[in-house]
Every structure is written in C-alpha cells, then in structure tokens.
Short mmCIF file of C-alpha atoms and ligand atoms in Angstrom, two decimals:
data_model
loop_
_atom_site.label_atom_id
_atom_site.label_comp_id
_atom_site.label_asym_id
_atom_site.label_seq_id
_atom_site.Cartn_x
_atom_site.Cartn_y
_atom_site.Cartn_z
CA MET A 137 -16.95 21.96 19.36
CA VAL A 138 -14.01 21.55 16.97
CA ASP A 139 -10.19 21.43 17.22
CA LEU A 140 -8.88 22.86 13.97
CA LEU A 141 -5.49 23.72 15.44
CA GLY A 142 -4.88 20.17 16.66
CA GLN A 143 -5.73 18.83 13.22
CA TYR A 144 -3.42 21.35 11.52
CA GLY A 145 -0.56 20.46 13.87
CA LYS A 146 -0.45 16.92 12.50
CA ILE A 147 -0.04 18.00 8.86
CA LYS A 148 1.63 21.37 9.46
CA LYS A 149 4.71 20.70 7.32
CA GLU A 150 2.87 19.70 4.15
CA ILE A 151 0.30 22.48 4.55
CA ASP A 152 2.90 25.18 5.19
CA THR A 153 4.95 24.06 2.20
CA ALA A 154 1.87 24.00 -0.04
CA ILE A 155 0.86 27.53 1.00
CA LEU A 156 4.36 28.94 0.52
CA ASP A 157 4.63 27.25 -2.88
CA VAL A 158 1.45 29.00 -4.03
CA VAL A 159 2.74 32.33 -2.74
CA ALA A 160 6.03 31.80 -4.61
CA SER A 161 4.20 30.75 -7.79
CA SER A 162 2.18 34.00 -7.84
CA GLN A 163 -0.73 32.05 -9.44
CA TYR A 164 -3.22 33.07 -6.82
CA ILE A 165 -6.40 32.74 -8.90
CA ASN A 166 -7.25 29.62 -10.92
CA GLY A 167 -3.72 28.31 -10.52
CA PRO A 168 -2.73 24.69 -11.09
CA GLU A 169 -3.63 23.78 -7.49
CA VAL A 170 -7.30 24.52 -8.20
CA LYS A 171 -7.37 22.21 -11.23
CA GLU A 172 -5.41 19.48 -9.44
CA PHE A 173 -7.67 19.62 -6.40
CA ALA A 174 -10.78 19.41 -8.59
CA LYS A 175 -9.29 16.36 -10.33
CA ASP A 176 -8.39 14.70 -7.02
CA LEU A 177 -11.89 15.28 -5.69
CA GLU A 178 -13.43 13.89 -8.90
CA THR A 179 -11.43 10.71 -8.32
CA TYR A 180 -12.34 10.53 -4.63
CA LEU A 181 -16.06 10.97 -5.30
CA SER A 182 -16.09 8.99 -8.58
CA VAL A 183 -17.81 11.89 -10.32
CA LYS A 184 -17.05 13.27 -13.77
CA ASN A 185 -16.97 16.97 -12.89
CA VAL A 186 -16.01 18.95 -9.80
CA ILE A 187 -16.28 22.71 -10.19
CA PRO A 188 -14.73 24.61 -7.26
CA CYS A 189 -16.32 27.89 -6.16
CA ALA A 190 -16.15 30.44 -3.35
CA ASN A 191 -18.38 28.82 -0.71
CA GLY A 192 -21.19 26.33 -0.16
CA THR A 193 -23.93 28.94 -0.46
CA ASP A 194 -22.63 30.08 -3.85
CA ALA A 195 -22.45 26.42 -4.89
CA LEU A 196 -26.20 26.08 -4.32
CA GLN A 197 -26.95 29.34 -6.11
CA ILE A 198 -24.78 28.51 -9.13
CA ALA A 199 -26.33 25.04 -9.38
CA MET A 200 -29.83 26.53 -9.45
CA MET A 201 -28.83 29.19 -11.99
CA ALA A 202 -27.17 26.62 -14.25
CA LEU A 203 -30.27 24.42 -14.19
CA GLY A 204 -32.18 27.37 -15.63
CA LEU A 205 -34.70 27.65 -12.79
CA LYS A 206 -36.96 30.67 -13.32
CA PRO A 207 -38.84 33.03 -10.98
CA GLY A 208 -42.00 31.34 -9.77
CA ASP A 209 -40.54 27.84 -10.00
CA GLU A 210 -41.06 26.00 -6.73
CA VAL A 211 -38.07 24.39 -5.06
CA ILE A 212 -38.69 21.97 -2.22
CA THR A 213 -36.28 21.65 0.67
CA ALA A 214 -36.26 20.54 4.31
CA ASN A 215 -37.58 22.87 6.99
CA PHE A 216 -35.01 21.60 9.50
CA THR A 217 -31.72 22.84 8.09
CA TYR A 218 -29.23 25.66 7.85
CA VAL A 219 -30.59 28.83 6.26
CA ALA A 220 -28.28 28.80 3.20
CA THR A 221 -30.44 26.38 1.28
CA VAL A 222 -33.66 28.38 1.48
CA GLU A 223 -31.81 31.68 1.20
CA VAL A 224 -30.50 31.10 -2.31
CA ILE A 225 -33.87 29.80 -3.49
CA ALA A 226 -35.49 33.03 -2.32
CA LEU A 227 -32.64 35.20 -3.61
CA LEU A 228 -33.15 33.87 -7.14
CA ASN A 229 -36.87 34.73 -6.88
CA LEU A 230 -37.72 31.06 -6.90
CA THR A 231 -40.40 29.94 -4.46
CA PRO A 232 -39.05 27.99 -1.50
CA VAL A 233 -41.34 25.21 -0.31
CA LEU A 234 -40.35 23.88 3.08
CA VAL A 235 -41.30 20.36 4.04
CA GLU A 236 -41.27 18.20 7.14
CA VAL A 237 -38.36 15.94 8.11
CA ASN A 238 -38.17 12.40 9.43
CA PRO A 239 -37.73 12.59 13.24
CA ASP A 240 -35.17 9.76 13.25
CA THR A 241 -32.89 10.71 10.38
CA PHE A 242 -33.49 14.50 10.58
CA ASN A 243 -33.66 14.41 6.77
CA ILE A 244 -36.45 15.30 4.34
CA ASP A 245 -39.53 13.08 4.74
CA PRO A 246 -40.43 11.53 1.35
CA GLN A 247 -44.19 11.51 1.99
CA SER A 248 -44.18 15.22 2.94
CA LEU A 249 -42.14 15.83 -0.18
CA ARG A 250 -44.75 14.07 -2.31
CA ASP A 251 -47.54 16.07 -0.67
CA ALA A 252 -45.79 19.37 -1.49
CA ILE A 253 -45.45 18.77 -5.24
CA THR A 254 -47.52 21.05 -7.50
CA PRO A 255 -47.41 21.69 -11.26
CA ASN A 256 -44.92 24.51 -10.51
CA THR A 257 -42.43 22.30 -8.67
CA LYS A 258 -39.13 22.15 -10.54
CA ALA A 259 -36.51 20.92 -8.09
CA ILE A 260 -35.82 19.20 -4.80
CA VAL A 261 -32.90 20.09 -2.54
CA PRO A 262 -32.29 17.28 -0.06
CA VAL A 263 -29.86 18.32 2.68
CA HIS A 264 -27.80 15.43 4.05
CA LEU A 265 -27.97 16.71 7.59
CA TYR A 266 -25.26 16.06 10.21
CA GLY A 267 -23.39 13.71 7.84
CA GLN A 268 -25.98 11.09 6.91
CA THR A 269 -27.54 10.74 3.46
CA ALA A 270 -31.22 11.53 2.99
CA ASP A 271 -33.56 8.83 1.65
CA MET A 272 -32.19 9.15 -1.89
CA GLU A 273 -33.80 5.94 -3.13
CA GLU A 274 -37.25 7.40 -2.52
CA ILE A 275 -36.28 10.97 -3.48
CA MET A 276 -34.86 9.89 -6.85
CA LYS A 277 -37.99 7.83 -7.49
CA ILE A 278 -40.24 10.84 -6.78
CA ALA A 279 -38.02 13.13 -8.88
CA LYS A 280 -38.25 10.75 -11.83
CA GLU A 281 -42.04 10.41 -11.54
CA HIS A 282 -42.49 14.19 -11.53
CA ASN A 283 -39.58 15.17 -13.76
CA LEU A 284 -37.83 17.24 -11.08
CA TYR A 285 -34.19 18.22 -10.70
CA VAL A 286 -32.38 17.00 -7.60
CA ILE A 287 -29.71 19.25 -6.08
CA GLU A 288 -28.01 17.56 -3.13
CA ASP A 289 -26.69 19.86 -0.40
CA THR A 290 -23.70 17.82 0.74
CA ALA A 291 -22.10 20.53 2.90
CA GLN A 292 -22.33 18.30 5.99
CA ALA A 293 -21.88 14.90 4.37
CA ILE A 294 -18.88 14.88 2.06
CA GLY A 295 -17.25 11.44 2.08
CA SER A 296 -20.47 9.65 2.93
CA THR A 297 -21.79 6.94 0.59
CA TYR A 298 -25.26 5.60 -0.09
CA THR A 299 -26.23 2.09 -1.18
CA PHE A 300 -29.40 1.54 -3.20
CA SER A 301 -31.57 -1.57 -2.87
CA ASN A 302 -30.08 -2.88 -6.14
CA GLY A 303 -26.69 -2.92 -4.41
CA GLU A 304 -25.28 0.09 -6.22
CA THR A 305 -23.21 2.41 -4.02
CA LYS A 306 -22.58 6.07 -4.82
CA SER A 307 -20.83 8.97 -3.14
CA THR A 308 -23.32 11.29 -1.49
CA GLY A 309 -23.67 14.38 -3.66
CA THR A 310 -23.25 12.44 -6.91
CA ILE A 311 -26.69 10.81 -6.92
CA GLY A 312 -28.91 13.66 -8.10
CA ASP A 313 -28.40 15.96 -11.10
CA VAL A 314 -25.96 18.06 -9.14
CA GLY A 315 -24.36 18.10 -5.69
CA THR A 316 -22.91 21.00 -3.73
CA THR A 317 -20.57 21.26 -0.78
CA SER A 318 -18.81 23.72 1.50
CA PHE A 319 -15.18 23.79 2.62
CA PHE A 320 -15.89 26.14 5.54
CA PRO A 321 -13.15 25.44 8.13
CA SER A 322 -15.36 23.42 10.49
CA LYS A 323 -16.84 21.21 7.77
CA ASN A 324 -15.52 17.65 7.43
CA LEU A 325 -13.22 18.71 4.60
CA GLY A 326 -12.45 22.28 5.60
CA CYS A 327 -9.99 24.81 4.23
CA TYR A 328 -8.53 27.83 6.08
CA GLY A 329 -11.05 30.32 4.78
CA ASP A 330 -14.07 30.02 2.51
CA GLY A 331 -14.51 27.47 -0.22
CA GLY A 332 -17.09 25.33 -1.96
CA ALA A 333 -17.67 23.03 -4.91
CA ILE A 334 -20.31 21.70 -7.25
CA PHE A 335 -20.36 18.12 -8.60
CA THR A 336 -22.12 16.61 -11.58
CA ASN A 337 -21.84 13.65 -13.93
CA ASN A 338 -23.59 15.66 -16.66
CA ASP A 339 -20.89 17.26 -18.86
CA GLU A 340 -23.27 19.71 -20.49
CA LEU A 341 -24.49 20.92 -17.12
CA ALA A 342 -20.87 21.12 -15.91
CA ALA A 343 -20.02 23.44 -18.78
CA LYS A 344 -22.98 25.63 -17.85
CA ILE A 345 -21.93 25.64 -14.18
CA ARG A 346 -18.38 26.68 -15.10
CA MET A 347 -19.82 29.47 -17.22
CA VAL A 348 -22.24 30.76 -14.56
CA ALA A 349 -19.50 30.71 -11.89
CA ASN A 350 -17.29 32.78 -14.20
CA HIS A 351 -19.46 35.82 -15.06
CA GLY A 352 -21.55 33.81 -17.54
CA GLN A 353 -18.56 33.89 -19.83
CA SER A 354 -18.32 31.42 -22.74
CA LYS A 355 -14.91 32.70 -23.81
CA GLN A 356 -13.01 35.66 -22.43
CA TYR A 357 -15.10 38.85 -22.66
CA TYR A 358 -18.09 37.07 -24.26
CA HIS A 359 -20.97 36.77 -21.77
CA ASP A 360 -23.80 34.46 -22.84
CA GLU A 361 -25.59 34.39 -19.48
CA ILE A 362 -25.89 36.48 -16.37
CA GLY A 363 -23.36 34.88 -14.09
CA VAL A 364 -21.57 35.47 -10.82
CA ASN A 365 -17.96 35.67 -9.75
CA SER A 366 -17.28 32.68 -7.53
CA ARG A 367 -13.83 31.11 -7.30
CA LEU A 368 -11.83 28.95 -4.94
CA ASP A 369 -8.49 30.62 -4.13
CA SER A 370 -5.35 28.74 -5.15
CA ILE A 371 -4.13 28.80 -1.53
CA GLN A 372 -7.35 27.20 -0.29
CA ALA A 373 -7.20 24.62 -3.10
CA ALA A 374 -3.61 23.76 -2.14
CA ILE A 375 -4.70 23.23 1.47
CA LEU A 376 -7.69 21.11 0.46
CA ARG A 377 -5.56 19.04 -1.88
CA ARG A 378 -3.23 18.17 1.02
CA LYS A 379 -6.16 17.44 3.35
CA LEU A 380 -8.22 15.29 0.97
CA PRO A 381 -5.98 12.19 1.39
CA HIS A 382 -6.70 12.43 5.14
CA LEU A 383 -10.48 12.71 4.79
CA ASP A 384 -11.17 9.00 5.30
CA THR A 385 -9.05 9.00 8.47
CA TYR A 386 -10.92 12.10 9.65
CA ILE A 387 -14.21 10.27 9.05
CA GLU A 388 -12.92 7.24 10.97
CA ASN A 389 -11.94 9.46 13.89
CA ARG A 390 -15.39 11.05 13.91
CA ASN A 391 -17.01 7.63 13.84
CA ARG A 392 -14.82 6.44 16.70
CA ALA A 393 -15.98 9.40 18.80
CA ALA A 394 -19.60 8.75 17.78
CA SER A 395 -19.34 5.10 18.86
CA PHE A 396 -17.89 6.17 22.20
CA TYR A 397 -20.85 8.54 22.70
CA ASP A 398 -23.38 5.91 21.54
CA LYS A 399 -22.05 3.36 24.01
CA ALA A 400 -21.95 5.81 26.91
CA PHE A 401 -25.55 6.90 26.34
CA GLU A 402 -27.16 3.62 25.25
CA ASN A 403 -28.88 3.07 28.60
CA ILE A 404 -29.71 6.67 29.39
CA SER A 405 -33.50 6.81 29.17
CA TRP A 406 -33.65 10.58 28.62
CA LEU A 407 -31.35 10.56 25.60
CA THR A 408 -31.77 9.09 22.12
CA VAL A 409 -28.54 8.51 20.24
CA PRO A 410 -28.37 9.25 16.49
CA TYR A 411 -30.29 6.82 14.31
CA ARG A 412 -28.13 4.96 11.76
CA ASP A 413 -29.72 4.44 8.38
CA SER A 414 -28.17 1.18 7.12
CA ARG A 415 -28.20 2.48 3.52
CA SER A 416 -25.88 5.40 4.30
CA THR A 417 -22.48 5.64 5.89
CA HIS A 418 -22.41 8.40 8.49
CA VAL A 419 -19.58 10.94 8.49
CA PHE A 420 -20.73 12.63 11.71
CA HIS A 421 -20.36 16.27 10.85
CA GLN A 422 -22.42 16.62 14.02
CA TYR A 423 -23.20 14.20 16.83
CA THR A 424 -26.73 15.17 17.74
CA LEU A 425 -28.74 13.68 20.60
CA LYS A 426 -32.47 13.98 21.16
CA THR A 427 -33.45 14.69 24.75
CA LYS A 428 -36.64 13.35 26.33
CA GLY A 429 -38.45 14.70 29.39
CA ILE A 430 -35.68 17.08 30.46
CA ASP A 431 -35.08 20.75 29.82
CA ARG A 432 -32.65 20.72 26.90
CA ASP A 433 -31.52 24.31 27.48
CA GLU A 434 -30.76 23.52 31.13
CA LEU A 435 -28.62 20.58 29.99
CA ARG A 436 -26.75 22.88 27.63
CA ALA A 437 -26.13 25.45 30.38
CA PHE A 438 -25.06 22.66 32.76
CA LEU A 439 -22.52 21.39 30.21
CA ASN A 440 -21.22 24.87 29.45
CA ASN A 441 -20.63 25.35 33.19
CA LYS A 442 -18.50 22.22 33.17
CA GLY A 443 -16.50 23.56 30.23
CA VAL A 444 -18.20 21.29 27.70
CA PRO A 445 -19.40 23.15 24.62
CA ALA A 446 -22.77 22.07 23.26
CA MET A 447 -24.74 23.59 20.43
CA ILE A 448 -28.30 23.62 19.16
CA TYR A 449 -28.50 22.96 15.41
CA TYR A 450 -31.10 24.39 14.78
CA PRO A 451 -33.26 26.19 17.35
CA VAL A 452 -35.86 27.76 15.03
CA PRO A 453 -37.56 26.15 11.99
CA LEU A 454 -37.18 28.06 8.76
CA HIS A 455 -40.94 28.63 8.39
CA LYS A 456 -40.80 30.65 11.64
CA GLN A 457 -37.86 32.80 10.53
CA LYS A 458 -39.06 36.33 9.75
CA ALA A 459 -37.46 36.32 6.30
CA TYR A 460 -39.16 33.10 5.20
CA MET A 461 -42.61 33.19 6.84
CA ASP A 462 -45.39 32.47 4.37
CA GLU A 463 -49.07 31.77 4.75
CA ARG A 464 -48.63 28.63 2.64
CA TYR A 465 -47.20 27.01 5.77
CA ASP A 466 -50.26 27.75 7.97
CA LYS A 467 -51.94 24.50 6.94
CA ILE A 468 -48.86 22.30 7.11
CA ASP A 469 -48.03 20.11 10.07
CA PHE A 470 -44.41 20.72 11.09
CA SER A 471 -44.65 18.93 14.43
CA ASN A 472 -41.59 16.73 13.75
CA THR A 473 -39.43 19.72 12.90
CA GLU A 474 -40.74 21.77 15.82
CA ALA A 475 -40.15 18.90 18.25
CA LEU A 476 -36.56 18.59 16.98
CA ASN A 477 -35.96 22.32 17.42
CA GLU A 478 -36.90 21.80 21.08
CA CYS A 479 -35.03 18.58 21.85
CA VAL A 480 -31.79 18.34 19.84
CA ILE A 481 -28.36 19.01 21.30
CA SER A 482 -25.02 18.54 19.54
CA LEU A 483 -21.87 17.53 21.44
CA PRO A 484 -18.26 18.33 20.50
CA MET A 485 -17.39 16.40 17.33
CA HIS A 486 -14.09 16.58 15.51
CA THR A 487 -11.09 14.57 14.41
CA GLU A 488 -8.93 15.12 17.49
CA LEU A 489 -11.16 13.99 20.38
CA THR A 490 -9.21 11.90 22.89
CA ASP A 491 -10.64 9.14 25.09
CA GLU A 492 -9.99 11.37 28.06
CA GLN A 493 -12.05 14.20 26.54
CA LEU A 494 -14.81 11.82 25.48
CA LYS A 495 -14.92 10.36 28.97
CA TYR A 496 -15.18 13.82 30.52
CA ILE A 497 -17.89 14.91 28.08
CA THR A 498 -20.03 11.79 28.49
CA GLU A 499 -19.68 11.77 32.28
CA SER A 500 -20.65 15.44 32.35
CA VAL A 501 -23.78 14.76 30.28
CA ILE A 502 -24.84 11.82 32.43
CA ALA A 503 -24.23 13.83 35.63
CA PHE A 504 -26.98 16.24 34.60
CA LYS A 505 -29.71 14.03 36.03
CA ASN A 506 -27.91 13.66 39.36
CA ASN A 507 -27.31 17.35 39.93
C1 PLP B 626 -22.36 25.14 5.86
C2 PLP B 626 -23.55 24.86 5.07
C3 PLP B 626 -23.88 25.57 3.91
C4 PLP B 626 -23.16 26.82 3.48
O1 PLP B 626 -21.82 26.75 3.30
P1 PLP B 626 -20.93 28.09 3.29
O2 PLP B 626 -19.62 27.62 2.75
O3 PLP B 626 -20.86 28.56 4.70
O4 PLP B 626 -21.60 29.06 2.39
C5 PLP B 626 -24.97 25.18 3.17
N1 PLP B 626 -25.74 24.15 3.56
C6 PLP B 626 -25.48 23.46 4.68
C7 PLP B 626 -26.38 22.33 5.06
C8 PLP B 626 -24.39 23.78 5.48
O5 PLP B 626 -24.15 23.10 6.60
#
C-alpha cells in the first residue's frame, strides 16, 4: 500500500544527518528541532500556532480538553471514519454523536449534521477523509448559527486547501477553531515513529493547548489544569522538518497516480472513481474506489492473489462497533455509510508509484471481470 523505504532512499543523506545531529546535541525532548519544525509548519499552513504532540489521537484529545468541553457535552462526528475521532470523545466522557456521510465525498453530510444538533451539542469534528476537505463552507455556517466549536481532523488531508465561495482559500485544518493532524509513518507527512500536531489561529486557545499538552502546567511545577504528557520527539521533529519541503512534491506524485487510476477506470461500469469536490484540492491519502454489482471482497482477494495489496477503509461503521453502540442510533438512517462499508476498496497509494506498477495494478483490477 505504501513505499516508505523508497521515499526515504531519495532523502537519506539529509535525514541521516538530521538524526545524527539530534543524537549529538543530546536535546532529545523539546529541542530546537521541535520549535523550528513548528515554525516551518506554521509558515506552510499559514496558521499562527502549531503545537506538536505525540500522535494524532492525542492531538484530538488535547484540542477537546483545551476547548473546555465537559462530560455530557455532545460532539458530532462522521460515522464513516477511523476510530480515533470517536474514541477520544468517549474517553473524555463527552457524548459522541455519529452522523451520516455524503456518498460521493465520503465526508460528513451537512443536512445530517443539522438534524443531529441538540441544546447539548458543543462541537463538530469534521474528518477530511482520504485527503479531501469536508464541506467546510456549510459546516462553518452551521457552527456559527449554533455557536459550536469546529475541530478539524486533518490526519489524512495535510497540505490540502479549501476555497470558499467568496474566493478565500485556506489550508485544510486552519478553517475551524482548531485543527489536528497525525505524522504516523504512512500519513502524507509521516515521521519514523509517532507524531502529531494541533493548529489554531487563536493565540489564547494555543496557550491553553500548550498547557494541556504539558501536564496542565502554566510555569514549571505549577499545574492550573489537569493535563496530559504529549510531546513530539526531537528526532521525529528533525525528520519532519527535512520532509516538509518535499510535501508538495509528494502530493503531486499522489495526484499523478490518482490521475493514472482515474483514466484507467473511467469506462469501467462496475467502478466509480473518487469524486473531486472543486472547492478542495485532493492530497490522496487514499485512492478509494466504489464498486457496483460485484463482490468487493472477491475483488480484494483476486488482487491479493496477483500481488496487489488492497485495503478496506473502513469495513464496519462506528455505530456497529461494540464499544460505541448506542440506542440513539436505532432511529437514524445510516444507509450511505453502510453502503460505503460494503463497496469501498482502496488501491496502493504513495509517492513512489511507477508507471509500470500503476499499469500492473490497473490491469489487474480490470482483469477481475474477465476471470
Ligand atoms: C491516523 C488517523 C488518526 C490518528 O492518528 P495517530 O497518530 O495514529 O494517533 C486520527 N484520525 C484520522 C482520520 C486518522 O486517519
């Protein structure tokens, strides 16, 4: 699915030097690399504050803690997503409220979002799934009407931008009150271990986020809040700082592979290629097809037999996961989400795909119907 070694090979010298320099500096925690990387990412995203942390799940948790969300507050998020989002909501004793997604974009459906709002609703967590921005124009409008916080989960969409109808363009993750991301190795900007970050243009909130991420400490040994310990290692920051200048090239490579796939499958009646929302650039964390009238799991097995990895993101909706079942969902129609769980399939997507590999993958997919 990914080729992390191939990507490393191309920047091996600068990465190796950066790692050895951190080792020689002995500033392993909160060293200068962490501050420099945060600054570089602030510039790249055009956001006032980037606060690095230990991983993308922590980033979500810290954001929710810093916003002062309290037990019983309802937090709305998409049903069709990775578990991390709903997990932290539940962990903080907030009430997760899962809503339906748009079957084309795979992202939160604004009308379902509206329908789920109650007097207890305090925040919305749009997840920019697979690398394309959710309908932020509509989501921000709803948030404003109902006075809700917006926490953007940008773990799959860093580097993407979104253009509003007034022509204003913003980096995904810098539109709501706060954005979060993950630097897990396979993410679009990945380090060589765990890492994450939180973004905000609100300086007061940034100060709170820094405090929560550092044991709720206002100054050393003075703890004003219950916090957590969540830091990005200096070595990971040094790696990320060397990789950030390559992110746009990585995104181009992913888009080139996506275009190859799109073209190969455009006339295949039993496949639907990813929908492109003209308001968002797509950074193709995943290239995800929808199948029609075939057995998706048979296709996956067929591809695996030909040596082509294929994955199902995600096979089970969150409202059917044992940990998150709730009778509140009995009356809600999740037919879009459930249909996606049945029909999606993701093909290999990374920065190092060659034409030869793409040709083999696409020919293998198309051969499924003739087998
Ligand atoms: C990867 C991911 C996360 C979690 O990131 P970690 O760094 O693994 O904790 C959260 N949300 C989404 C949508 C993700 O894809």
